[in-house]
Coordinates of C-alpha atoms and ligand atoms in Angstrom, one line a residue:
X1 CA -20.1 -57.7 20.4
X2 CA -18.9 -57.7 23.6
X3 CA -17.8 -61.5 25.1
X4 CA -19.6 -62.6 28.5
X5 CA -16.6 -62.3 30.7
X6 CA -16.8 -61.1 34.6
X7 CA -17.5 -57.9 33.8
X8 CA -19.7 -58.0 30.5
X9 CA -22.9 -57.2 32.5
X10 CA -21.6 -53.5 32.5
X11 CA -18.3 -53.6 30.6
X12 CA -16.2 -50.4 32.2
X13 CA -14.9 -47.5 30.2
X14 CA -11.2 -47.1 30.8
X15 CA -9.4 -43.7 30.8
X16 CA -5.5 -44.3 30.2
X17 CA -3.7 -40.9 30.8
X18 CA 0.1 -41.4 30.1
X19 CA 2.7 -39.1 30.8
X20 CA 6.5 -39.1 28.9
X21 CA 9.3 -39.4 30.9
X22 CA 7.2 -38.7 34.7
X23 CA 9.2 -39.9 37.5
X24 CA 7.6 -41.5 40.4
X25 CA 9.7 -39.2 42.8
X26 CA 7.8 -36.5 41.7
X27 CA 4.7 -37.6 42.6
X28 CA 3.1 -36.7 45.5
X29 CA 1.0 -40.1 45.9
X30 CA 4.5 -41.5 46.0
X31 CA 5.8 -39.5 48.8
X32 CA 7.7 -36.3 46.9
X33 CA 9.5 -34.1 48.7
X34 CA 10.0 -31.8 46.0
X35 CA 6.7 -30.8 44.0
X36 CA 2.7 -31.5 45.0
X37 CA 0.4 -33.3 42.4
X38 CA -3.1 -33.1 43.9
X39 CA -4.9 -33.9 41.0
X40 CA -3.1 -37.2 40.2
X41 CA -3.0 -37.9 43.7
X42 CA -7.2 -38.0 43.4
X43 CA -6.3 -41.1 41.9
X44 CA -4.2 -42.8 44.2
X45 CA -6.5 -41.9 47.3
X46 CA -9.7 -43.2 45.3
X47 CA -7.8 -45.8 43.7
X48 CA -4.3 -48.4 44.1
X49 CA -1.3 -47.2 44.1
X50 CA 1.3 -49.6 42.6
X51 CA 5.1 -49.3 44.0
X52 CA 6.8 -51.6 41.9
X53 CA 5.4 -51.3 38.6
X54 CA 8.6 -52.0 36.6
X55 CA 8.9 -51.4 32.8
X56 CA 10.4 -54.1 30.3
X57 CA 12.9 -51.4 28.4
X58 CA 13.4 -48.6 30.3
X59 CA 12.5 -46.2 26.8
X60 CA 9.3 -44.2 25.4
X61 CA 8.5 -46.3 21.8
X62 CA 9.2 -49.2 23.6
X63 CA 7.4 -49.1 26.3
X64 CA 4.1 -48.2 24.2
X65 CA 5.0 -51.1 22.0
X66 CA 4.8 -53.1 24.7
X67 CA 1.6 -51.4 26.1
X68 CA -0.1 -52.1 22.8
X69 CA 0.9 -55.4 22.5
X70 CA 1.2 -57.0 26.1
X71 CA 4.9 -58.1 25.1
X72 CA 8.0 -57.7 25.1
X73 CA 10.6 -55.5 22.8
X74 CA 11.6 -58.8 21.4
X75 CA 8.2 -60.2 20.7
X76 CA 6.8 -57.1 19.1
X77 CA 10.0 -55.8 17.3
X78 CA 10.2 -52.6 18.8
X79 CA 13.3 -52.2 20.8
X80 CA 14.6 -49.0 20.1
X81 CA 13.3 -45.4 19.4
X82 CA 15.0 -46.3 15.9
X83 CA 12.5 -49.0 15.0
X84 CA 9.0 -49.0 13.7
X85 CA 5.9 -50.5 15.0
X86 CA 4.8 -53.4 12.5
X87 CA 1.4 -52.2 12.7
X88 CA -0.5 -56.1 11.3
X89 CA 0.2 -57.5 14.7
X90 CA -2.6 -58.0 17.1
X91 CA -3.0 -54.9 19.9
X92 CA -4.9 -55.2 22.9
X93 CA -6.9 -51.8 20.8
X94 CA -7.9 -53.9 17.9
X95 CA -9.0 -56.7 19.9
X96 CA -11.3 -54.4 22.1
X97 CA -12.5 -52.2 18.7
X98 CA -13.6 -55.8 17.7
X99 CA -15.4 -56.6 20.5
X100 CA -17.4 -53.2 20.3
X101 CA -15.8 -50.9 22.1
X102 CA -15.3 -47.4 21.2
X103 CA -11.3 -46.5 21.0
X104 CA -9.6 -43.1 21.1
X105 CA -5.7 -42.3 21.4
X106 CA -5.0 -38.9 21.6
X107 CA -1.2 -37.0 21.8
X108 CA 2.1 -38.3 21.9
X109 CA 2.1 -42.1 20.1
X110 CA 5.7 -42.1 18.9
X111 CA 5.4 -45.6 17.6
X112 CA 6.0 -44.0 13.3
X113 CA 3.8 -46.5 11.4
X114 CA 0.0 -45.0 11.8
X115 CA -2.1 -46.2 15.0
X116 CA -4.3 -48.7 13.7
X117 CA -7.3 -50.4 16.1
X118 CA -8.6 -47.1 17.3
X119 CA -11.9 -45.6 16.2
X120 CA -9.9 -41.7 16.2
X121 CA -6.8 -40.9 16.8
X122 CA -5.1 -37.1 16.3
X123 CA -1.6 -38.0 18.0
X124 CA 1.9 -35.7 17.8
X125 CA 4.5 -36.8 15.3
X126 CA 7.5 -38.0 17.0
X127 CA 8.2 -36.1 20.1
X128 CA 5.8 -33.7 19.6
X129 CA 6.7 -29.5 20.7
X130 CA 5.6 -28.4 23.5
X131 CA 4.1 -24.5 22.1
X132 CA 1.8 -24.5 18.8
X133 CA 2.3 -28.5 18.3
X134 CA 1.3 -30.0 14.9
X135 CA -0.9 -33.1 15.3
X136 CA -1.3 -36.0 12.4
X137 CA -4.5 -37.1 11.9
X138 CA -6.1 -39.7 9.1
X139 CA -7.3 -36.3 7.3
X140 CA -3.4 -35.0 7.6
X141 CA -1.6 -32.5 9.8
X142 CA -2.8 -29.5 11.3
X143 CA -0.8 -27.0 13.9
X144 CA -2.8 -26.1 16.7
X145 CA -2.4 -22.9 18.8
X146 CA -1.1 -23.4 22.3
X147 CA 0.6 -25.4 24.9
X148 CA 0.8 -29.1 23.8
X149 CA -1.0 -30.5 27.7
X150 CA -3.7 -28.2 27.2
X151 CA -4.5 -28.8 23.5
X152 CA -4.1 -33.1 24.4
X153 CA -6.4 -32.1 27.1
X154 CA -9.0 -30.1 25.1
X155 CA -9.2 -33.1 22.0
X156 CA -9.9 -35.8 25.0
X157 CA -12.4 -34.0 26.8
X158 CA -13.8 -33.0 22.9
X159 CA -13.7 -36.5 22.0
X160 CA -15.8 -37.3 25.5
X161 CA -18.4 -34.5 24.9
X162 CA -18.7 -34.9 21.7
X163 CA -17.7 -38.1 20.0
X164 CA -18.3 -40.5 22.6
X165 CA -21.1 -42.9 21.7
X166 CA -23.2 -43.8 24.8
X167 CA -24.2 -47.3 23.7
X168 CA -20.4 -48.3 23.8
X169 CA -18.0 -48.5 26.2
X170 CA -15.3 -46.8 25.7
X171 CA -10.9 -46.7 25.8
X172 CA -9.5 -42.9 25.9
X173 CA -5.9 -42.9 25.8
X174 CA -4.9 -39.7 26.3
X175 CA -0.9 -39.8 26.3
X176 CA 1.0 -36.4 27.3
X177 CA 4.1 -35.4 25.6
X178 CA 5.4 -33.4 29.4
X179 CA 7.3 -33.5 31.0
X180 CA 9.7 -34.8 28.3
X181 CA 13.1 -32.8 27.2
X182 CA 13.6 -30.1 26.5
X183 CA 11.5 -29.4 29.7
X184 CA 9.7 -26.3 28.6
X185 CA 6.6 -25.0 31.2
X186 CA 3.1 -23.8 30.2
X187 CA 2.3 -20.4 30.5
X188 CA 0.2 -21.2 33.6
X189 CA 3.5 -22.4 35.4
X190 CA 6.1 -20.3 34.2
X191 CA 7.2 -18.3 37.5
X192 CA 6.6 -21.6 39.4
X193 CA 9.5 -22.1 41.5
X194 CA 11.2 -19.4 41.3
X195 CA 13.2 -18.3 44.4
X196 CA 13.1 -21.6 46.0
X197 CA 15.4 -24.5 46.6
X198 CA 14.4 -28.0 45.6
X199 CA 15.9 -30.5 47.5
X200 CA 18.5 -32.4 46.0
X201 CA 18.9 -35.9 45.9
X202 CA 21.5 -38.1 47.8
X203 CA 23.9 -39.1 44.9
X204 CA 23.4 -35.3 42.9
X205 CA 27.6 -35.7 43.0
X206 CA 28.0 -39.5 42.2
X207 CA 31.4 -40.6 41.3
X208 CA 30.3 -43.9 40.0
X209 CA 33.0 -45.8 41.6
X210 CA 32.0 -49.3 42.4
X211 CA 29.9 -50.5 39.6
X212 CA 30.5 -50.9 36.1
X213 CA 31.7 -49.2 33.3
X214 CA 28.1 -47.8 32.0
X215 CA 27.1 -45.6 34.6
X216 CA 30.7 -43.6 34.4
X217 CA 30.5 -43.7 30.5
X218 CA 26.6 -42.3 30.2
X219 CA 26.0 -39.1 28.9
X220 CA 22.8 -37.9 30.9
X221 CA 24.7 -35.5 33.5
X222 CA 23.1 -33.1 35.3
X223 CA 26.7 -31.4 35.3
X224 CA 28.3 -32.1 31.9
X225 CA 25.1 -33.0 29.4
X226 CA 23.0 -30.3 29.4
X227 CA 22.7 -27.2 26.7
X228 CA 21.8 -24.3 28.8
X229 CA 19.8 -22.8 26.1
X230 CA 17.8 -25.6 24.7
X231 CA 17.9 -27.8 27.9
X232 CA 17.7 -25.0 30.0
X233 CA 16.2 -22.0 29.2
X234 CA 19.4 -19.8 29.6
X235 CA 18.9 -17.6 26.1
X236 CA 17.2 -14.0 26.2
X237 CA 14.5 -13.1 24.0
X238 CA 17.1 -12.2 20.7
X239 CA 19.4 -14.6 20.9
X240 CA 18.8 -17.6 18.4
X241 CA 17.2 -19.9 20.8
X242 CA 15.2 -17.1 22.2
X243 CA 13.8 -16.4 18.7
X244 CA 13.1 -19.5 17.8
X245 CA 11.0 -20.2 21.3
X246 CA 9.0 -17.4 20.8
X247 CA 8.3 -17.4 17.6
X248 CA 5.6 -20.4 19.1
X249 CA 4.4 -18.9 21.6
X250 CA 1.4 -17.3 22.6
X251 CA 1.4 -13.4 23.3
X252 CA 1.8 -12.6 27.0
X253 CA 4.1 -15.6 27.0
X254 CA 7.3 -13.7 26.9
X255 CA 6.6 -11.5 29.7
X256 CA 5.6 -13.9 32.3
X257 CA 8.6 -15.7 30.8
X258 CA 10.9 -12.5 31.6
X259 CA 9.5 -12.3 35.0
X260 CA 10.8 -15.6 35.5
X261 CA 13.8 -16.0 34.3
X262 CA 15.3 -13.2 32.6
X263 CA 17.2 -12.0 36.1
X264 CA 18.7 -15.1 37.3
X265 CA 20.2 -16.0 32.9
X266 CA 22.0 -12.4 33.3
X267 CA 23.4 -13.6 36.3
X268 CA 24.4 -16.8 34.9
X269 CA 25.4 -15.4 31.9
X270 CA 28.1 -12.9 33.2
X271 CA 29.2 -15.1 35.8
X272 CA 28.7 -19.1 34.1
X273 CA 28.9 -21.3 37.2
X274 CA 31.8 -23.8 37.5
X275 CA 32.0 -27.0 39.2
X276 CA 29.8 -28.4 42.2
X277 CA 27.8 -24.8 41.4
X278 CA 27.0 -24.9 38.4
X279 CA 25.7 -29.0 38.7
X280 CA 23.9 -27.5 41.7
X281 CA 22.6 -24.4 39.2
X282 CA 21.8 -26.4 36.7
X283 CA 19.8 -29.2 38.5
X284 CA 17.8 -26.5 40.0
X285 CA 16.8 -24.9 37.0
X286 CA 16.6 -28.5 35.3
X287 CA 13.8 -29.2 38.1
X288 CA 12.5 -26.1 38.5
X289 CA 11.3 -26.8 34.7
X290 CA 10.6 -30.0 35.1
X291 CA 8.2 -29.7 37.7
X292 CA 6.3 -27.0 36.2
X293 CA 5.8 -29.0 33.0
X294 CA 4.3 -32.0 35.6
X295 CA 2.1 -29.3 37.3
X296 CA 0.7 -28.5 33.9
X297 CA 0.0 -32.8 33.6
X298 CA -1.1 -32.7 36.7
X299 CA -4.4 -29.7 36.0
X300 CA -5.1 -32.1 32.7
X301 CA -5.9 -34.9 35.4
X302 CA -8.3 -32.7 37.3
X303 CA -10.1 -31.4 34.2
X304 CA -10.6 -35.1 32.8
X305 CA -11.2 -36.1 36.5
X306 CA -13.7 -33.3 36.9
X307 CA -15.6 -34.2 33.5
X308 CA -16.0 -37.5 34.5
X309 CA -17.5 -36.8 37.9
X310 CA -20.0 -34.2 36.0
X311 CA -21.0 -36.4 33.2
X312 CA -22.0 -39.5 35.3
X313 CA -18.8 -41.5 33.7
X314 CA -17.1 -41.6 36.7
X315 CA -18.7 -44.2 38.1
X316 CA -18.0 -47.1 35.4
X317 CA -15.0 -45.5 34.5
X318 CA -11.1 -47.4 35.3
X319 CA -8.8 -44.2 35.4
X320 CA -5.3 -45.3 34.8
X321 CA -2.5 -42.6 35.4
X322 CA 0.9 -44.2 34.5
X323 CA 4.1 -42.8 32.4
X324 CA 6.0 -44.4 29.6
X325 CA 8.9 -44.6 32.1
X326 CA 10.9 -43.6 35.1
X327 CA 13.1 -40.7 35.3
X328 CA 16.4 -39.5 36.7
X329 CA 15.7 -36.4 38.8
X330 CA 19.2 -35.7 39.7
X331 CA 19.9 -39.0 41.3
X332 CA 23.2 -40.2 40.1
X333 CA 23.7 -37.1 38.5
X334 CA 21.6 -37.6 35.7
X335 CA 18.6 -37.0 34.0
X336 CA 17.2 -39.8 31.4
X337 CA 16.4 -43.2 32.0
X338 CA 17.6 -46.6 30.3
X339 CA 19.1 -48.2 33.4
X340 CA 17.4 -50.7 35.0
X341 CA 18.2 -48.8 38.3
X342 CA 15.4 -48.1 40.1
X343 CA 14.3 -44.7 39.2
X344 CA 14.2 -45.6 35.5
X345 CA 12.9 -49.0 36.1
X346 CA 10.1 -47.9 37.8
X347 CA 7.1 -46.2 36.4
X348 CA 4.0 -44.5 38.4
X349 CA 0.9 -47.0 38.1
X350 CA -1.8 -45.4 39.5
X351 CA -5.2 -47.2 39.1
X352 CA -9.1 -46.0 40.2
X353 CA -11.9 -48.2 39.6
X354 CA -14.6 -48.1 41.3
X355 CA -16.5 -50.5 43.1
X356 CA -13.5 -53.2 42.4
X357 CA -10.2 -51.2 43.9
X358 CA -10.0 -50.5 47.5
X359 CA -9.8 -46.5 47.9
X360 CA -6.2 -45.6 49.2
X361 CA -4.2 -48.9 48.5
X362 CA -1.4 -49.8 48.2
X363 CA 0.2 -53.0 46.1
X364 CA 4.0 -54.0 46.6
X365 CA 3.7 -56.8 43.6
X366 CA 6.0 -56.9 40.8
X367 CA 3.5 -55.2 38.4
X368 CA 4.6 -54.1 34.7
X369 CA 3.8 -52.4 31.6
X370 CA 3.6 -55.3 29.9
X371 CA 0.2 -56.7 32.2
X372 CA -1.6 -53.4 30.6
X373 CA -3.1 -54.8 27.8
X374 CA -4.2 -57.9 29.3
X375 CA -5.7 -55.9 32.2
X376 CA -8.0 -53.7 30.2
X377 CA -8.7 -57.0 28.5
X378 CA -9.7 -58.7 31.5
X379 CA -11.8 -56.0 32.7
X380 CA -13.4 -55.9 29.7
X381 CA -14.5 -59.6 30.4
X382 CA -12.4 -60.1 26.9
X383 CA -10.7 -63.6 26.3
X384 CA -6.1 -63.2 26.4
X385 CA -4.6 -64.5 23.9
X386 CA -2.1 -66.8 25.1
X387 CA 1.2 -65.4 23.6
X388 CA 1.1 -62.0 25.4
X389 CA 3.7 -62.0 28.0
X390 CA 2.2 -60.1 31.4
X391 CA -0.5 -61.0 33.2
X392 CA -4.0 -59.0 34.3
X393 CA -3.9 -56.9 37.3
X394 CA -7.2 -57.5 37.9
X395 CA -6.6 -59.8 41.0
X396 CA -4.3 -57.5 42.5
X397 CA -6.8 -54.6 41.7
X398 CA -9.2 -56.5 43.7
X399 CA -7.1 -57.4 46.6
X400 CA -6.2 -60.7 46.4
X401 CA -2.1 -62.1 45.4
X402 CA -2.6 -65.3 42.9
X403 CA 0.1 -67.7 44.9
X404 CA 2.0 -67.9 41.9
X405 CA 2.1 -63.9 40.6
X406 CA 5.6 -63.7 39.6
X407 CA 8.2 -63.3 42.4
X408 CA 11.1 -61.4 39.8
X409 CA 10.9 -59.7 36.6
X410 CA 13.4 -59.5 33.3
X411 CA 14.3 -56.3 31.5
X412 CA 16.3 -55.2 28.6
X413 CA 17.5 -52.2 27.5
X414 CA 18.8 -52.2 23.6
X415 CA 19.5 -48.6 22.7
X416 CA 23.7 -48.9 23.2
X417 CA 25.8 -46.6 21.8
X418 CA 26.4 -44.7 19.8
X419 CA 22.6 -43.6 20.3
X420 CA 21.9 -40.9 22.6
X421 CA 23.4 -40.6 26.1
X422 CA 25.2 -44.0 25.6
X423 CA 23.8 -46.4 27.8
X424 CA 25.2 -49.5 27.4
X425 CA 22.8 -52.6 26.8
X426 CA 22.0 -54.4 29.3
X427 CA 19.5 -57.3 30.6
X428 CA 18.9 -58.5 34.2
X429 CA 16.4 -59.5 36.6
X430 CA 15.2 -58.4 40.1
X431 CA 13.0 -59.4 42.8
X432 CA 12.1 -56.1 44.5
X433 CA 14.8 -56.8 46.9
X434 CA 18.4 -57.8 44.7
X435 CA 18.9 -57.0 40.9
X436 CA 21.4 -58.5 38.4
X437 CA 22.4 -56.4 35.7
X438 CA 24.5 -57.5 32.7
X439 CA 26.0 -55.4 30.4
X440 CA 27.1 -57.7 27.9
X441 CA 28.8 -55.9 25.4
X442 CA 31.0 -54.8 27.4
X443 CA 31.4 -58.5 29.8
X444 CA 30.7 -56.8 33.0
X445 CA 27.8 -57.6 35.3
X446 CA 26.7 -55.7 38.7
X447 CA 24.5 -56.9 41.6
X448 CA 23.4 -54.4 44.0
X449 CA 20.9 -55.3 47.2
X450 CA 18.3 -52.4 47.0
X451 CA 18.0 -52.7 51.2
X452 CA 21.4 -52.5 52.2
X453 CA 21.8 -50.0 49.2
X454 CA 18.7 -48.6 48.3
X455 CA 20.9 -45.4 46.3
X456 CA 22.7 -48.4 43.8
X457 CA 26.0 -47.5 44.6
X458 CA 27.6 -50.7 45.3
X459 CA 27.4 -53.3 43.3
X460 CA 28.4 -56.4 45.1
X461 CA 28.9 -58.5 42.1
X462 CA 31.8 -60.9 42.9
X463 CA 31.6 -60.3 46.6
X464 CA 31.7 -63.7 48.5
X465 CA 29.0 -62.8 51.4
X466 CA 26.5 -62.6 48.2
X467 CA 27.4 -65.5 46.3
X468 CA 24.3 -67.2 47.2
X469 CA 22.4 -64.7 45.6
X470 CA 24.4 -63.8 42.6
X471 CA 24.4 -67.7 41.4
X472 CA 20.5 -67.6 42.2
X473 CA 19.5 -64.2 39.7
X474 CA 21.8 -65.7 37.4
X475 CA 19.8 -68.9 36.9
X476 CA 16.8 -66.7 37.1
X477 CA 17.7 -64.7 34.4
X478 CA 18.5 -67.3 32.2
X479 CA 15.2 -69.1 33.3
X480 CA 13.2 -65.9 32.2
X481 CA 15.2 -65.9 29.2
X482 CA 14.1 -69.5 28.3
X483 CA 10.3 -68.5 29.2
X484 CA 10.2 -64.9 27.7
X485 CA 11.7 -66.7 24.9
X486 CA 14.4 -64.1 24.4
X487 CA 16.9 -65.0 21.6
X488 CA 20.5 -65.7 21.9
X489 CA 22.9 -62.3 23.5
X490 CA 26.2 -64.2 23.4
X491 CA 26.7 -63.4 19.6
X492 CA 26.9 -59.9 21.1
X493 CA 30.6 -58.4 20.4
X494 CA 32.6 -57.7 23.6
X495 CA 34.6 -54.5 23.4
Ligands
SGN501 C1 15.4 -37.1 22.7 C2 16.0 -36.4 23.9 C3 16.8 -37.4 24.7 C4 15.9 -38.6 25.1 C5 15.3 -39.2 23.8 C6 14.4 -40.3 24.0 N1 16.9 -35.3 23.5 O1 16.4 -37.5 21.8 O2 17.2 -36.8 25.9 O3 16.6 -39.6 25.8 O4 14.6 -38.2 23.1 O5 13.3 -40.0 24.9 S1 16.2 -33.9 23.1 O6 17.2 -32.9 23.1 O7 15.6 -34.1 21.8 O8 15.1 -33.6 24.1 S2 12.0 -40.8 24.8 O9 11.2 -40.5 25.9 O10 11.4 -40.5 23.5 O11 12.5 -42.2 24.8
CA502 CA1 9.7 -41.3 27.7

């Protein structure tokens, strides 16, 4: 049973609630200026809040992959959305099911070959829908009615009330399809929004001059990318789109749904937008939706928040709120992720744990995705096997900076084209302060120093007053390379 570790007097439970595609911006605990998350914000003020928490592969499979595993896309094989998990490797789950605890994962898993190392699991196939989602479980499929944050929400707290054994600790991960594409609200949050102006970012109307290649070839514009029927809800009720969304829907769902929107798409429709106006019409909409599918995430918090504080858990419970990835909220242009710029690069990492984490703080360490699993394993007072890649958060959680926690931090992104929004690959390395980015199919590097530049629109690659600095990340990188074990790139083709 459970090993005598630091903690094995009273191993914690942990509660890991995981969002899709849920960009720090639009979290209030990280300072939003366009939408309020109270409930997630609980966490931060009771908890750490982690402001460079960086992910290895800016991508949803991925980044689970390397939540399960503690390593990286090239160590656990999943470096795309095309791949599938290999499923025999060891997973910070089975090691903690083998030790005794209880394991749960419940909602979006994405990772195709069946979760194995968890006690129940009753996760969404692929992407999941947002209205009347079907879930797979080990008995087989079922549709269930409703909106796909409430019905994750009612099978964790189900699995809490009712299948939680008390003599075990316990891991819930309980993993939110929202706010991912196509970005379609609740029927609690509907009319949210509507009449009001979100703010819009700096680089909304980026002409990605000064950098690479990639950033002007990506397909992820705000202004040019998006369907307005399936990306943004511009259909009425009989059109095809219309149809099909409410075929899924509960009843009542169409009228709030009318209230909202049905004046402002006749607008639209007789009078389609046209340049700066219709990126400016189409990023408010794009937000508008957006935000009310976070808002949604953000009531699940509170009711598993709430459960805990009534059932006694809280107390010995480490509530994790985190998301697969960073997102694009208009900055650049886009929406998406992929780049290792910092929206995308960053993820929320939000962490409460009584008794050990200092309420309301704040950690500026290069933290990761890939230290997950060896932190749950460390607070379980479990032994890390030496081959996972990141490192427990544990002393940070308590306050204290080991001397040598890592000063910079590799990523790679693999999904090129032709995949979806063609992102060229790319690896690099920052150090919370400069990044190196190479995009090496296509030869060409970038540089950018996040003080002078904090919007990454100036890469200053090649430019003599940062020489110094380029020839430094470029040793770096290759150092990390060496270390991370990372096989060869140069057999890449150029084109
Ligand atoms: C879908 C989305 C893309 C998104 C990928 C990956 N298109 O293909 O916009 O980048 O998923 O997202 S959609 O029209 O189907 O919404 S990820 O979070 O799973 O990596
Ligand atoms: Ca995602």
């Amino acid at each position: 049973m459970l090993s005598a570790g630091w903690a094995a007097a009273a191993p914690p439970n942990i509660v890991f609630i995981f969002s899709d595609d849920h960009a720090f911006q639009a979290v209030g605990a990280y300072g939003s200026n366009i939408n309020q998350t109270p409930n997630i914000d609980r966490i931060a003020n009771s908890g750490m809040r982690f402001d460079r928490c960086y992910v290895t592969n800016s991508i949803c499979g991925p980044s689970r992959a390397c939540i399960l595993t503690g390593k990286y896309s090239h160590k656990n094989g999943f470096r795309t959305n095309n791949d599938r998990f290999d499923a025999s490797q060891p997973t910070f789950a089975k090691q903690m099911q083998g030790a005794g605890y209880q394991t749960a994962m419940i909602g979006k898993w994405h990772l195709v070959s069946d979760p194995v190392g968890f006690d129940h699991w009753d996760i969404l196939p692929g992407q999941g829908r947002y209205y009347s989602p079907e879930f797979i479980t080990p008995a087989g499929r079922n549709v269930e009615q409703g909106y796909v944050t409430d019905v994750i929400t009612d099978k964790a707290l189900a699995w809490l009330k009712n299948d939680r054994q008390s003599d075990r600790p316990f891991v819930l991960m309980m993993q939110h399809k929202a706010p991912h594409r196509s970005w379609e609200p609740g029927p609690e949050h509907v009319g949210d929004g509507k009449g009001k102006t979100i703010p819009e970012p700096e680089t909304l109307f980026d002409d990605y001059q000064n950098r690479s290649d990639a950033a002007r070839t990506a397909t992820m514009r705000i202004s040019q990318n998006m369907n307005p029927a399936s990306d943004l809800m511009v259909f009425t009720p009989d059109s095809p789109r219309g149809k099909k969304f409410f075929k899924l829907t509960p009843e009542g769902t169409q009228q709030a749904w009318s209230d909202a929107y049905s004046e402002e798409n006749a607008a639209y429709m007789a009078d389609p937008p046209v340049g700066d106006a219709k990126t400016r019409w189409n990023y408010q909409r794009y937000l508008r939706n957006y935000l009310a599918c976070v808002a949604r995430v953000d009531d699940s918090v509170g009711r598993v928040l709430d459960y805990l504080d009534q059932s006694g858990l809280a107390e010995n419970t480490i509530v994790i709120y985190c998301s697969d990835q960073g997102f694009y909220l208009g900055e650049h242009g886009w929406y998406d992720k992929r780049f290792m710029y910092e929206q995308s690069l960053r993820t929320p990492l939000l962490v409460r744990w009584p008794g050990v984490v200092e309420p309301g703080s704040v950690c500026e360490q290069i933290a990761s995705n890939v230290d997950l699993a060896e932190t749950f394993l460390d607070a379980a007072g479990l032994p890390i096997p030496k081959d996972m890649q990141g490192r427990s958060l544990t002393p940070l959680l308590q306050g204290e900076t080991p001397d040598d926690w890592r000063k910079t931090f590799y990523y790679h992104y693999y999904e090129g084209p032709p995949a979806v929004h063609t992102v060229e690959q790319h690896c690099g390395v920052t150090d919370g302060r400069y990044k190196l980015i190479h995009f090496y199919t296509i030869g060409q590097w970038e540089l950018f120093d996040l003080q002078e530049d904090p919007n990454e629109i100036r890469s200053v690659y090649d430019d003599p007053a940062y020489a110094g600095h380029q020839e430094r990340l470029k040793k770096e990188l290759k150092r990390l390379q060496t270390e991370l074990e990372v096989p060869a790139i140069a057999a890449a083709p150029l084109r």
